[in-house]
Coordinates of C-alpha atoms and ligand atoms in Angstrom, one line a residue:
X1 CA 103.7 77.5 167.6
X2 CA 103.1 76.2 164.1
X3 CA 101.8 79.3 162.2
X4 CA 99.2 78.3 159.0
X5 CA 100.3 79.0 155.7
X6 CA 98.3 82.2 154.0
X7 CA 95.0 80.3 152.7
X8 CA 95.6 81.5 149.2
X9 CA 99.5 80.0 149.3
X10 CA 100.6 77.8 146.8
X11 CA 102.6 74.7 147.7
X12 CA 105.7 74.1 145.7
X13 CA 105.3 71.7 143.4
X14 CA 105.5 68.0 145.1
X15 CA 107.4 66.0 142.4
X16 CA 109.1 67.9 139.7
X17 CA 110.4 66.1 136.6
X18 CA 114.2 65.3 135.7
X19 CA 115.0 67.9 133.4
X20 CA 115.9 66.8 130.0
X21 CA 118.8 69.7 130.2
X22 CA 121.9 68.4 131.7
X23 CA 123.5 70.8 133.9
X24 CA 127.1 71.2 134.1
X25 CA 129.0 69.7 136.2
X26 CA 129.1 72.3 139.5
X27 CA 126.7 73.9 138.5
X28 CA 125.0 76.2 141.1
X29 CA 121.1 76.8 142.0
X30 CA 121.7 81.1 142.5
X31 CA 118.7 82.2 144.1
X32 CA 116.7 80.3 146.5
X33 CA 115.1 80.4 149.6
X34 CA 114.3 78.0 152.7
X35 CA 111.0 79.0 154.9
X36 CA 111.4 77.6 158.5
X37 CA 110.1 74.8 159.1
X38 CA 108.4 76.3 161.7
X39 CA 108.0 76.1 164.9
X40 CA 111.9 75.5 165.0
X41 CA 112.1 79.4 162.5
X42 CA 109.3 81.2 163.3
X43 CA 108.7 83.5 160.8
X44 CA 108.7 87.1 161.4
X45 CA 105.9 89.5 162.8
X46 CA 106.3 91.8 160.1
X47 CA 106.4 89.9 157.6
X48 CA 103.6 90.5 154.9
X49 CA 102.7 86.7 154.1
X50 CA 102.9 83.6 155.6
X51 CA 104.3 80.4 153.7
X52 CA 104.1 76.8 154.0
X53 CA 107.3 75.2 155.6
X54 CA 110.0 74.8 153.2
X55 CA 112.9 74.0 154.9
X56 CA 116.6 73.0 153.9
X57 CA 115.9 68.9 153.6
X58 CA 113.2 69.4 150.6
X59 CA 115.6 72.5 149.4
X60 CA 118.6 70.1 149.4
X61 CA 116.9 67.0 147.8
X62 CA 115.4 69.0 145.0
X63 CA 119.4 70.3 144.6
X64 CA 120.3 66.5 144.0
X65 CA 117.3 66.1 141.9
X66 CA 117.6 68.4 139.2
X67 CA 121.4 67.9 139.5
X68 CA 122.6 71.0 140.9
X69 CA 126.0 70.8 143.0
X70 CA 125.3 74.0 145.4
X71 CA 122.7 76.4 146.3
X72 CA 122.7 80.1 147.2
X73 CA 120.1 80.5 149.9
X74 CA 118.7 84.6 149.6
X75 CA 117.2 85.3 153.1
X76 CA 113.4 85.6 152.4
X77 CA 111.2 88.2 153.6
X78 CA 108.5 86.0 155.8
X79 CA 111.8 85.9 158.0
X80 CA 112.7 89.6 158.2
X81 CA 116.4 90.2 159.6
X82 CA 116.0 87.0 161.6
X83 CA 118.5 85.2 159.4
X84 CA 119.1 82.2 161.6
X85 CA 116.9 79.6 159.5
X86 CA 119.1 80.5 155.8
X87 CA 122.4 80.7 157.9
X88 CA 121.5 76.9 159.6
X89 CA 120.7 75.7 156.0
X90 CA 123.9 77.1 155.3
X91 CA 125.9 75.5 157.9
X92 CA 123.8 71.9 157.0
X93 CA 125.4 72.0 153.5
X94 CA 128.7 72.1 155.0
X95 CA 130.7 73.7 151.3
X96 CA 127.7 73.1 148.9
X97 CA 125.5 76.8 150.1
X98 CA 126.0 80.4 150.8
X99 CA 123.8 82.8 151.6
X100 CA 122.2 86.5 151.6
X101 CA 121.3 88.0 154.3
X102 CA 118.6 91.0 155.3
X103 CA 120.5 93.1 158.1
X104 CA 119.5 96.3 159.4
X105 CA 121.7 98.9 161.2
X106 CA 121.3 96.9 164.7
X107 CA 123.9 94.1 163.7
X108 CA 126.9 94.3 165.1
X109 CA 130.0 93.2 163.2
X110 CA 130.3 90.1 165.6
X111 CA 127.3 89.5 163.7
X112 CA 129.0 89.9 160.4
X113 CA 131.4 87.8 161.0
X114 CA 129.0 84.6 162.5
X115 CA 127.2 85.2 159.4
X116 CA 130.1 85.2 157.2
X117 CA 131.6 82.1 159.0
X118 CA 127.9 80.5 157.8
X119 CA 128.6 81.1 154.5
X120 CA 126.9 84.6 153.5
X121 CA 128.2 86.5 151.0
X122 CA 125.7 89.3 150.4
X123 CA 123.4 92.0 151.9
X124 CA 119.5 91.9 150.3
X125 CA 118.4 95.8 149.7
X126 CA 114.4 94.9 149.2
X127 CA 112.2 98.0 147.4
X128 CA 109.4 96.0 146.4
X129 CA 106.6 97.2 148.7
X130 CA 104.1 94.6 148.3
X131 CA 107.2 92.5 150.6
X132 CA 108.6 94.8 153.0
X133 CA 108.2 98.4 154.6
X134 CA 110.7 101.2 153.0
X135 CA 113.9 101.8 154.3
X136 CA 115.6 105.0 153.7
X137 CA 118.1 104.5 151.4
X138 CA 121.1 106.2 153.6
X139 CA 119.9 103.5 156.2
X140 CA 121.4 101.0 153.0
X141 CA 124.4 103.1 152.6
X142 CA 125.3 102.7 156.1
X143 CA 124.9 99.2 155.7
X144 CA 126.7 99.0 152.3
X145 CA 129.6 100.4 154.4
X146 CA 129.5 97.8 156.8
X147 CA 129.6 94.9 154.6
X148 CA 131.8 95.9 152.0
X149 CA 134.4 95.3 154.3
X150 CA 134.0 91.3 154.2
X151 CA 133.9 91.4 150.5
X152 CA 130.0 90.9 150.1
X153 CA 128.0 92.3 147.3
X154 CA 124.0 93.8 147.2
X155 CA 121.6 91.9 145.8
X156 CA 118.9 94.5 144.9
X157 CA 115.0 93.4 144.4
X158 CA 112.9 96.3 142.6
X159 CA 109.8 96.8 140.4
X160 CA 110.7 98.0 136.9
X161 CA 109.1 101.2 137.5
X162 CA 110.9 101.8 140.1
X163 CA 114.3 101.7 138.3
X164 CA 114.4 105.3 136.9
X165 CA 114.2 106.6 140.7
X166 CA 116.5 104.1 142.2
X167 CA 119.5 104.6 139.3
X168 CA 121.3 107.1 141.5
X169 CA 121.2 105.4 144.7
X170 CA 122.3 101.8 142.6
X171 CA 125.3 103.8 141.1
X172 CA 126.5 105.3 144.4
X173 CA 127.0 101.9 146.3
X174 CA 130.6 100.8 146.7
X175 CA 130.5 97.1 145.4
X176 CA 128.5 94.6 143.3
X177 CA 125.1 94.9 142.7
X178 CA 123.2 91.8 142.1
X179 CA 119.7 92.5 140.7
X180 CA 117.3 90.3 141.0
X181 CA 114.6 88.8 138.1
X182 CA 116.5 91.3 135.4
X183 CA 114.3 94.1 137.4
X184 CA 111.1 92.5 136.7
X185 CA 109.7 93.8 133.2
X186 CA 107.0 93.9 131.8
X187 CA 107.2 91.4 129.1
X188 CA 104.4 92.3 127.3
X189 CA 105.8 95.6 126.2
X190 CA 108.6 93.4 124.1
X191 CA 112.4 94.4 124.5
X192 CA 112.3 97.5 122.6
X193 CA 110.5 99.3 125.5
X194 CA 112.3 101.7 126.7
X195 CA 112.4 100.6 129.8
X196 CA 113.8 97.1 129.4
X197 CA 116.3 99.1 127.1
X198 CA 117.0 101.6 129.8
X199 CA 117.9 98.4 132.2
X200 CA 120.6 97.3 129.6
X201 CA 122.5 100.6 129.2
X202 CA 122.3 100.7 133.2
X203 CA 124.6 97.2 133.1
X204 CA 126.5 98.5 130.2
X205 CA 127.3 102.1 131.6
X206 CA 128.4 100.0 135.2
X207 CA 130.5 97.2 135.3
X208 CA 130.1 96.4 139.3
X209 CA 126.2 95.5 138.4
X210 CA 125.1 91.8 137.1
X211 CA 121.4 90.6 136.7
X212 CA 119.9 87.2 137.7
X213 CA 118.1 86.0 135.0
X214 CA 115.5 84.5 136.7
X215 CA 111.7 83.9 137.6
X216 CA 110.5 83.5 133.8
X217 CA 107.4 81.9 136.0
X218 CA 106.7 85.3 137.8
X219 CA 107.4 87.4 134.7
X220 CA 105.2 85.9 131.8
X221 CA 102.5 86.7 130.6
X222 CA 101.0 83.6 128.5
X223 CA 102.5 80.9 131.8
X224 CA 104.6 77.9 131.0
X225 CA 106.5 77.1 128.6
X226 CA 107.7 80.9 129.2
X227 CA 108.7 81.5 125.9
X228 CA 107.4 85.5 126.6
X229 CA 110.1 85.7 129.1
X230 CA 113.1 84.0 126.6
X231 CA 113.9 86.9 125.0
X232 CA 114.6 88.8 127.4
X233 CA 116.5 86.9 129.3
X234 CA 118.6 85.7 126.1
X235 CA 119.5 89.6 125.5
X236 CA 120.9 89.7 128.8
X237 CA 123.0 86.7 128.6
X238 CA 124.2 87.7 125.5
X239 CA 124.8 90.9 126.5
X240 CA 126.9 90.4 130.0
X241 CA 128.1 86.6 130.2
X242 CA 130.3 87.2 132.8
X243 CA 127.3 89.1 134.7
X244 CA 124.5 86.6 135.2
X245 CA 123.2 84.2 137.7
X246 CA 120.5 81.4 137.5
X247 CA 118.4 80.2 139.8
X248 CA 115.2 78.5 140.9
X249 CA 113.4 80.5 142.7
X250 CA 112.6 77.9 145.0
X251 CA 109.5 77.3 146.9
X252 CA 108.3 80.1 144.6
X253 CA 107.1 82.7 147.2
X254 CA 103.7 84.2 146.5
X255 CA 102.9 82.8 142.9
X256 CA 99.5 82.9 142.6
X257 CA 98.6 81.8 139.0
X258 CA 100.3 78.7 139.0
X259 CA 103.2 76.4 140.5
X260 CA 106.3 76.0 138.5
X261 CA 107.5 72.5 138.1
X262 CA 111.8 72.8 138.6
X263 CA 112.5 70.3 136.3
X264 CA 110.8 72.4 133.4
X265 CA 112.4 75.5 134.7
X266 CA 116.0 74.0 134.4
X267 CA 115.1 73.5 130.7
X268 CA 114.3 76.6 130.2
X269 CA 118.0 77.5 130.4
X270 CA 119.4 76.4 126.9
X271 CA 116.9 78.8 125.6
X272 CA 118.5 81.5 127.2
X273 CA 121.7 80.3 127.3
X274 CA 122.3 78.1 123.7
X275 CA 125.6 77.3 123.8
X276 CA 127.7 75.2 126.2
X277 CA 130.5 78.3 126.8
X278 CA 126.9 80.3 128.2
X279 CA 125.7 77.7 130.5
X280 CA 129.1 77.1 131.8
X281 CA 129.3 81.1 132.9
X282 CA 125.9 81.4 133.8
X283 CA 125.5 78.3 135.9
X284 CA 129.3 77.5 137.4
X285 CA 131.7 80.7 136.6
X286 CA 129.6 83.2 137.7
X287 CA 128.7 81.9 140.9
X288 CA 131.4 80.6 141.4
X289 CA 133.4 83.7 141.3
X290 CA 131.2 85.1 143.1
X291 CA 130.2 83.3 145.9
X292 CA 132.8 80.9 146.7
X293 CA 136.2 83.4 146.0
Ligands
0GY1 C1 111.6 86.0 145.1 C2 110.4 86.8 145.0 C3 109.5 87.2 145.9 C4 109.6 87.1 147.3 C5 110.7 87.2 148.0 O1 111.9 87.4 150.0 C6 110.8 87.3 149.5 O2 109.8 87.2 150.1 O3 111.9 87.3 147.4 C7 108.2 87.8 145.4 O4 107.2 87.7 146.1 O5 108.3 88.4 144.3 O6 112.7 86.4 144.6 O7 111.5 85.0 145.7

């Protein structure tokens, strides 16, 4: 059965402009989802919103639109640990995708191994509780145990102020940590703060942890153009260029004040990343070396 999309849900947005930024040549979309369609991926009966269908042909299209060569498709929460919708988006792009999946202590490694034969790379560890219930952290380290084995990495999704708590547990896991939206903070309180500061010297004290510098949509203040978001995002870059990933964010789950248009969000990356040696990293080294090693 086709389940209706939250009332308040925003559609992504239905024709986004051809960026005037030229992306490199391979240049890869890092973090974006697909939801359903349903009926064909139901989404899950835990999840804590329900989306509009967003499903691998639109995700695919808006690749060869804004001129991306490859996508990396992060298992979204509407679907819970039922991965099979990202790992079939996976398999559909053949080379061009990989994925991350949500996996609890139930897989098996058969499992594993399907899932790496799809394409995944990487284990999601999700703290934000507006998205999912807790899991106990040692239920994470079992899990980190598991998949460390096949190479994967941990991308981790946390609210700023959660960081201070979570430091310990981040430090202890045994591969690369991917965190998402530079750990979402508070942009108003400027790069000073010490908590944006604290983030850096967490990157700069551990070499294993690398920041997607994304979602300058969900993390400003003042809305597009985003220029609230740039500088943190350019300290970042500048800080770790062999550390970051960039992508869309794709079909923007759960924005409420506004719908991004993808074409403007691609040219928001020369402000971050100003010279041609950044973008290159940012948008083709990176992930490649990442993902596709
Ligand atoms: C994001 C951000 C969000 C949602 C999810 O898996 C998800 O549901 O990641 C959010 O609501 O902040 O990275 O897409």
């Amino acid at each position: 059965m086709t389940q209706p999309m939250d009332p308040d849900w925003l559609v992504f947005h239905p024709a986004p402009k051809k960026p005037d930024f030229q992306l490199p040549p391979g240049a890869v979309d890092a973090h974006c989802h697909v939801f359903g369609p349903s009926p064909e991926f139901p989404f899950a009966p835990e999840r804590k919103y329900t989306p509009c269908n967003a499903g691998k042909d639109h995700l695919f299209a808006l690749r060869d639109h804004l001129g991306f060569a490859r996508n990396v498709i992060v298992q979204a929460t509407c679907h819970g640990r039922d991965n099979r919708a990202m790992m079939d988006a996976c398999r559909a792009a053949g080379d061009l995708a990989r994925g991350v999946a949500s996996v609890g202590t139930e897989v098996t490694d058969a499992e594993l191994v399907e899932m790496h034969e799809a394409g995944v790379r990487g284990v999601r560890f999700n703290f934000v509780k507006r998205l999912v219930d807790a899991t106990p952290k040692q239920v994470f380290m079992g899990i980190a145990e598991r998949i460390v084995k096949l190479g994967w990495h941990i991308v981790v999704y946390f609210e700023a102020a959660d960081l201070e708590e979570l430091v310990p547990f981040l430090e202890s896991l045994p591969t690369t940590i991917v965190v998402d939206h530079m750990g979402r903070p508070d942009v108003t309180k400027g790069t000073s703060h010490p908590d944006f500061q604290r983030f850096l010297q967490i990157m700069q004290d551990n070499s294993n942890i690398w920041s997607k510098v994304t979602c300058p949509e969900r993390l400003s203040a003042e809305g597009p153009p985003y220029a609230d978001v740039v500088p943190f995002a350019a300290e970042v870059v500048r800080h770790f260029p062999d550390r970051v990933l960039w992508g869309t964010d794709w079909p923007h789950p759960n924005m409420k004040s506004h719908m991004p248009d993808d074409g403007a969000l691609v040219d928001w990356i020369p402000l971050i990343a100003p010279t041609p040696e950044l973008q290159h990293k940012l948008l083709v080294e990176n992930p490649m070396r990442l993902y596709w090693t």
